[in-house]
RNA sequence: GCCGAAGUGGUGGAAUUGGCAGACGCGCUGGACUCAAAAUCCAGUGAGGCUCAAACCUCGUGUGGGUUCAAGUCCCACCUUCGGCACCA
């Protein structure tokens, strides 16, 4: 009988479904939560999905077989722009398009044979889900963590929506690549900056996260320690507040620079001869795109505003400029210019012929650079009473003096900004707020949730949000006074929906709350989270933020959502990411059709360790298919010598039987360690391949022991089960196994067979391998040394030469070091 | 510019704590089976030298140095590729 993967895979998939094999109960022992990042339902699985879910499935099945009760759910991150774009393009409705895609992808996932508990499926675009996304918004709102403000925001002209900072990639829209511009709008924000320090500190708790991801988050949060300093403006009752990380260089400040959009600029020039120049400058800056504006290449430029500020300690008068390299959003949008010790200020000072005053002198005279700023450590000069202090000492001292005068204080700034969550798009969770002419901004009462996203709308793809044009949606009554009012028409960023889905999976059908605390506490945190590294900042930071807020408000008992994180590499073809435009896409459907899901999974796990990029190889797939065929034949052709064979009689085992048992047990050990300790599925699979080769050889022997062979085949089928779940079910049944192979206990190795009687010890002379000797295991150092020196091959080298020393590593190696 | 990761045969990759470099797979070569092919099975396969053959010898993990009895692995300098951040004061 041939290996008929189609028949086998269909048979067992329906068996699993009929027998609820993967339905998990909340009350199980040793709870373990495996989670793969839920997909956007684009319509078709790609190889990245296959890789992600195959990894998660091995972990889940392995944990289950090791006695854990495993929660392994799947759902859909199903709000978002592509649905709208596709709907306009194909003249369908986002709702219809999305649900069709979900249908398709679910059936593809089932064909892959992943062990999901489908009873827990959620979709973020379903009212039963987004009701609670809205509920959480209101929770944030009530706790002053959601607020609306007018601000300069990133605007994508093509998507006609605002973007979060995190969604702007080098000045371009993450989604469509259009140049992002700035726009001043009223927008909703989440106060993630309140959590900046905790998000940073708690990275240390995440021992199971890759260092790389933690570092990326750390850089993104961007904590800088420094001081704020207030400079009085001469002839104007105002002060300029600056932020600096180098308060020690206060005496080196020779000018002030403000962001052109800084409100003080207008105030300073208002009604003066400088107003015209400034206005022209500001207009020019505003016309520039985000990329141009923030490019390091851009020449530093500014205009003098006609007034001076006063250094609060030295009393020096500093001309005030508006400068293009100062960002309104960072710090206080203003700086003190210290040309001698900041490269940017230096360039600006050279251009406008401003003074350059050295205040920090490097230890070694020659270390002071020519024609650029010195940003390193040193001793204070030209700084009055601070002269001679080491710069760190001067920092403390100057800040103390500023504090005493009420002109400054220690301060910590973060690069992280508040999270802009409103979008002027249709296909998202409506923000549950009503605007009443009398009561103002009113949250929708909990009992009125969800605010249903209307399905009967018109999508044109241009202009304002489609919701804004839906009279039926917009016009409502005020929950407070009952008079006519208007709904908020912005929807939430889809990252809001995906910031809590892992909690919903613990209690997916709850109609009273987003999730019950006991249920969340029973499963959370996620023991193993798996997904692409592209979410290292956005999703993972937002999910951490949400979890911390929910923890603070008593909704759950964990304050970090993901205990262990595995970031998988990309699937490449010909060295490049698979993409339609490159025409190098390999479709999972085709591979499953030709070789079966087991082969597809096996290849993708075998070709590379999970965190590295994986090069797709059609021939590699063939190889894995051949390997499954080899296992199939090994079992099928010998089924009679496997079935009904009694237990092993240990007393009657010969050396060859023991060698076979050594391989079997070594394989069990290695596969176990490779899966649980390091997720190195590639080496686990290669160890199984070696065992299969050994079993074939053992079977060829005339006097093979059926009990030993049967033992080997039995272990083989169980070890392969997490990788190739269908074929192993069939083989398990064929060899007379009871129940599902996936309900079997994970094998344990027998220490007895791992101890070999004889060991090969390598003998080196001066570090080069010259011989090998067979010795009883555990031979002591002295004896090994003697045996090595007596060896004929070794003697040929040592003859007539003095032996300086002999290094002995028992059971492994002897190195004879010759003198002279 | 700053931060980080990686570089091993023809190829994907092994080598887990400094201890036999190249496991396993792919490809290739030869053989068996076959009328033939496919499939399958068996053997070989880092480079070079020596040899009828085997044994054996030399070189070899991006480059150059170093530490060590012993280095793909540790240290220093550099090159290349990839990823993240980027006028963040």
PDB file of N, CA, C and O in Angstrom, chain A residues 174-205:
ATOM      1  N   UNK A 174       3.426  53.190   6.197  1.00  0.00           N
ATOM      2  CA  UNK A 174       3.818  51.788   6.310  1.00  0.00           C
ATOM      3  C   UNK A 174       3.037  50.917   5.323  1.00  0.00           C
ATOM      4  O   UNK A 174       3.527  49.933   4.812  1.00  0.00           O
ATOM      5  N   UNK A 175       1.794  51.301   5.072  1.00  0.00           N
ATOM      6  CA  UNK A 175       0.930  50.482   4.247  1.00  0.00           C
ATOM      7  C   UNK A 175       1.092  50.704   2.741  1.00  0.00           C
ATOM      8  O   UNK A 175       1.296  49.784   1.983  1.00  0.00           O
ATOM      9  N   UNK A 176       1.004  51.999   2.343  1.00  0.00           N
ATOM     10  CA  UNK A 176       0.941  52.249   0.904  1.00  0.00           C
ATOM     11  C   UNK A 176       2.199  52.912   0.359  1.00  0.00           C
ATOM     12  O   UNK A 176       2.347  53.037  -0.845  1.00  0.00           O
ATOM     13  N   UNK A 177       3.103  53.345   1.259  1.00  0.00           N
ATOM     14  CA  UNK A 177       4.351  53.930   0.783  1.00  0.00           C
ATOM     15  C   UNK A 177       4.270  55.383   0.355  1.00  0.00           C
ATOM     16  O   UNK A 177       5.259  55.953  -0.080  1.00  0.00           O
ATOM     17  N   UNK A 178       3.091  55.998   0.494  1.00  0.00           N
ATOM     18  CA  UNK A 178       2.988  57.414   0.139  1.00  0.00           C
ATOM     19  C   UNK A 178       3.754  58.265   1.143  1.00  0.00           C
ATOM     20  O   UNK A 178       3.933  57.880   2.287  1.00  0.00           O
ATOM     21  N   UNK A 179       4.170  59.427   0.685  1.00  0.00           N
ATOM     22  CA  UNK A 179       4.860  60.349   1.576  1.00  0.00           C
ATOM     23  C   UNK A 179       3.884  60.900   2.603  1.00  0.00           C
ATOM     24  O   UNK A 179       2.811  61.391   2.257  1.00  0.00           O
ATOM     25  N   UNK A 180       4.268  60.787   3.854  1.00  0.00           N
ATOM     26  CA  UNK A 180       3.395  61.231   4.932  1.00  0.00           C
ATOM     27  C   UNK A 180       3.556  62.725   5.149  1.00  0.00           C
ATOM     28  O   UNK A 180       4.668  63.237   5.144  1.00  0.00           O
ATOM     29  N   UNK A 181       2.445  63.419   5.298  1.00  0.00           N
ATOM     30  CA  UNK A 181       2.510  64.847   5.568  1.00  0.00           C
ATOM     31  C   UNK A 181       1.979  65.125   6.976  1.00  0.00           C
ATOM     32  O   UNK A 181       1.467  64.233   7.638  1.00  0.00           O
ATOM     33  N   UNK A 182       2.108  66.374   7.395  1.00  0.00           N
ATOM     34  CA  UNK A 182       1.625  66.763   8.722  1.00  0.00           C
ATOM     35  C   UNK A 182       0.306  67.494   8.570  1.00  0.00           C
ATOM     36  O   UNK A 182       0.089  68.216   7.610  1.00  0.00           O
ATOM     37  N   UNK A 183      -0.558  67.266   9.536  1.00  0.00           N
ATOM     38  CA  UNK A 183      -1.847  67.940   9.498  1.00  0.00           C
ATOM     39  C   UNK A 183      -2.250  68.213  10.932  1.00  0.00           C
ATOM     40  O   UNK A 183      -1.944  67.411  11.818  1.00  0.00           O
ATOM     41  N   UNK A 184      -2.928  69.320  11.148  1.00  0.00           N
ATOM     42  CA  UNK A 184      -3.369  69.575  12.502  1.00  0.00           C
ATOM     43  C   UNK A 184      -4.820  69.161  12.631  1.00  0.00           C
ATOM     44  O   UNK A 184      -5.689  69.655  11.918  1.00  0.00           O
ATOM     45  N   UNK A 185      -5.073  68.202  13.509  1.00  0.00           N
ATOM     46  CA  UNK A 185      -6.408  67.636  13.638  1.00  0.00           C
ATOM     47  C   UNK A 185      -6.707  67.302  15.087  1.00  0.00           C
ATOM     48  O   UNK A 185      -5.807  67.105  15.888  1.00  0.00           O
ATOM     49  N   UNK A 186      -8.008  67.172  15.387  1.00  0.00           N
ATOM     50  CA  UNK A 186      -8.448  66.678  16.685  1.00  0.00           C
ATOM     51  C   UNK A 186      -8.384  65.155  16.621  1.00  0.00           C
ATOM     52  O   UNK A 186      -9.003  64.541  15.757  1.00  0.00           O
ATOM     53  N   UNK A 187      -7.628  64.566  17.514  1.00  0.00           N
ATOM     54  CA  UNK A 187      -7.454  63.119  17.454  1.00  0.00           C
ATOM     55  C   UNK A 187      -7.516  62.488  18.823  1.00  0.00           C
ATOM     56  O   UNK A 187      -7.247  63.150  19.826  1.00  0.00           O
ATOM     57  N   UNK A 188      -7.834  61.202  18.829  1.00  0.00           N
ATOM     58  CA  UNK A 188      -7.856  60.451  20.085  1.00  0.00           C
ATOM     59  C   UNK A 188      -6.509  59.807  20.345  1.00  0.00           C
ATOM     60  O   UNK A 188      -5.887  59.257  19.428  1.00  0.00           O
ATOM     61  N   UNK A 189      -6.092  59.862  21.601  1.00  0.00           N
ATOM     62  CA  UNK A 189      -4.814  59.260  21.992  1.00  0.00           C
ATOM     63  C   UNK A 189      -4.992  58.373  23.215  1.00  0.00           C
ATOM     64  O   UNK A 189      -5.869  58.618  24.042  1.00  0.00           O
ATOM     65  N   UNK A 190      -4.122  57.382  23.320  1.00  0.00           N
ATOM     66  CA  UNK A 190      -3.981  56.625  24.567  1.00  0.00           C
ATOM     67  C   UNK A 190      -2.705  57.094  25.235  1.00  0.00           C
ATOM     68  O   UNK A 190      -1.682  57.271  24.558  1.00  0.00           O
ATOM     69  N   UNK A 191      -2.778  57.238  26.540  1.00  0.00           N
ATOM     70  CA  UNK A 191      -1.670  57.812  27.290  1.00  0.00           C
ATOM     71  C   UNK A 191      -0.585  56.772  27.585  1.00  0.00           C
ATOM     72  O   UNK A 191      -0.313  56.466  28.736  1.00  0.00           O
ATOM     73  N   UNK A 192       0.023  56.252  26.546  1.00  0.00           N
ATOM     74  CA  UNK A 192       1.039  55.204  26.740  1.00  0.00           C
ATOM     75  C   UNK A 192       2.295  55.783  27.394  1.00  0.00           C
ATOM     76  O   UNK A 192       3.039  55.069  28.064  1.00  0.00           O
ATOM     77  N   UNK A 193       2.487  57.109  27.236  1.00  0.00           N
ATOM     78  CA  UNK A 193       3.702  57.710  27.820  1.00  0.00           C
ATOM     79  C   UNK A 193       3.688  57.623  29.348  1.00  0.00           C
ATOM     80  O   UNK A 193       4.741  57.619  29.969  1.00  0.00           O
ATOM     81  N   UNK A 194       2.482  57.533  29.944  1.00  0.00           N
ATOM     82  CA  UNK A 194       2.422  57.342  31.398  1.00  0.00           C
ATOM     83  C   UNK A 194       3.106  56.031  31.799  1.00  0.00           C
ATOM     84  O   UNK A 194       3.493  55.865  32.945  1.00  0.00           O
ATOM     85  N   UNK A 195       3.176  55.125  30.867  1.00  0.00           N
ATOM     86  CA  UNK A 195       3.722  53.802  31.169  1.00  0.00           C
ATOM     87  C   UNK A 195       5.138  53.630  30.630  1.00  0.00           C
ATOM     88  O   UNK A 195       5.683  52.525  30.664  1.00  0.00           O
ATOM     89  N   UNK A 196       5.718  54.697  30.106  1.00  0.00           N
ATOM     90  CA  UNK A 196       7.028  54.578  29.448  1.00  0.00           C
ATOM     91  C   UNK A 196       8.060  53.930  30.370  1.00  0.00           C
ATOM     92  O   UNK A 196       8.749  52.985  29.985  1.00  0.00           O
ATOM     93  N   UNK A 197       8.150  54.437  31.590  1.00  0.00           N
ATOM     94  CA  UNK A 197       9.179  53.915  32.487  1.00  0.00           C
ATOM     95  C   UNK A 197       8.936  52.457  32.834  1.00  0.00           C
ATOM     96  O   UNK A 197       9.867  51.655  32.865  1.00  0.00           O
ATOM     97  N   UNK A 198       7.668  52.095  33.058  1.00  0.00           N
ATOM     98  CA  UNK A 198       7.393  50.690  33.393  1.00  0.00           C
ATOM     99  C   UNK A 198       7.614  49.774  32.203  1.00  0.00           C
ATOM    100  O   UNK A 198       8.089  48.653  32.351  1.00  0.00           O
ATOM    101  N   UNK A 199       7.246  50.264  31.035  1.00  0.00           N
ATOM    102  CA  UNK A 199       7.475  49.448  29.831  1.00  0.00           C
ATOM    103  C   UNK A 199       8.966  49.216  29.641  1.00  0.00           C
ATOM    104  O   UNK A 199       9.394  48.166  29.168  1.00  0.00           O
ATOM    105  N   UNK A 200       9.744  50.199  30.040  1.00  0.00           N
ATOM    106  CA  UNK A 200      11.191  50.070  29.933  1.00  0.00           C
ATOM    107  C   UNK A 200      11.739  49.155  31.037  1.00  0.00           C
ATOM    108  O   UNK A 200      12.447  48.186  30.765  1.00  0.00           O
ATOM    109  N   UNK A 201      11.373  49.437  32.273  1.00  0.00           N
ATOM    110  CA  UNK A 201      11.896  48.657  33.405  1.00  0.00           C
ATOM    111  C   UNK A 201      11.536  47.178  33.297  1.00  0.00           C
ATOM    112  O   UNK A 201      12.361  46.314  33.577  1.00  0.00           O
ATOM    113  N   UNK A 202      10.299  46.918  32.918  1.00  0.00           N
ATOM    114  CA  UNK A 202       9.844  45.531  32.946  1.00  0.00           C
ATOM    115  C   UNK A 202      10.403  44.684  31.820  1.00  0.00           C
ATOM    116  O   UNK A 202      10.214  43.466  31.799  1.00  0.00           O
ATOM    117  N   UNK A 203      11.100  45.318  30.883  1.00  0.00           N
ATOM    118  CA  UNK A 203      11.772  44.524  29.854  1.00  0.00           C
ATOM    119  C   UNK A 203      12.723  43.534  30.530  1.00  0.00           C
ATOM    120  O   UNK A 203      12.952  42.435  30.037  1.00  0.00           O
ATOM    121  N   UNK A 204      13.218  43.945  31.692  1.00  0.00           N
ATOM    122  CA  UNK A 204      14.141  43.066  32.413  1.00  0.00           C
ATOM    123  C   UNK A 204      13.488  41.789  32.914  1.00  0.00           C
ATOM    124  O   UNK A 204      14.156  40.787  33.116  1.00  0.00           O
ATOM    125  N   UNK A 205      12.172  41.856  33.121  1.00  0.00           N
ATOM    126  CA  UNK A 205      11.456  40.657  33.567  1.00  0.00           C
ATOM    127  C   UNK A 205      11.328  39.631  32.452  1.00  0.00           C
ATOM    128  O   UNK A 205      10.994  38.488  32.704  1.00  0.00           O
TER     129      UNK A 205
END
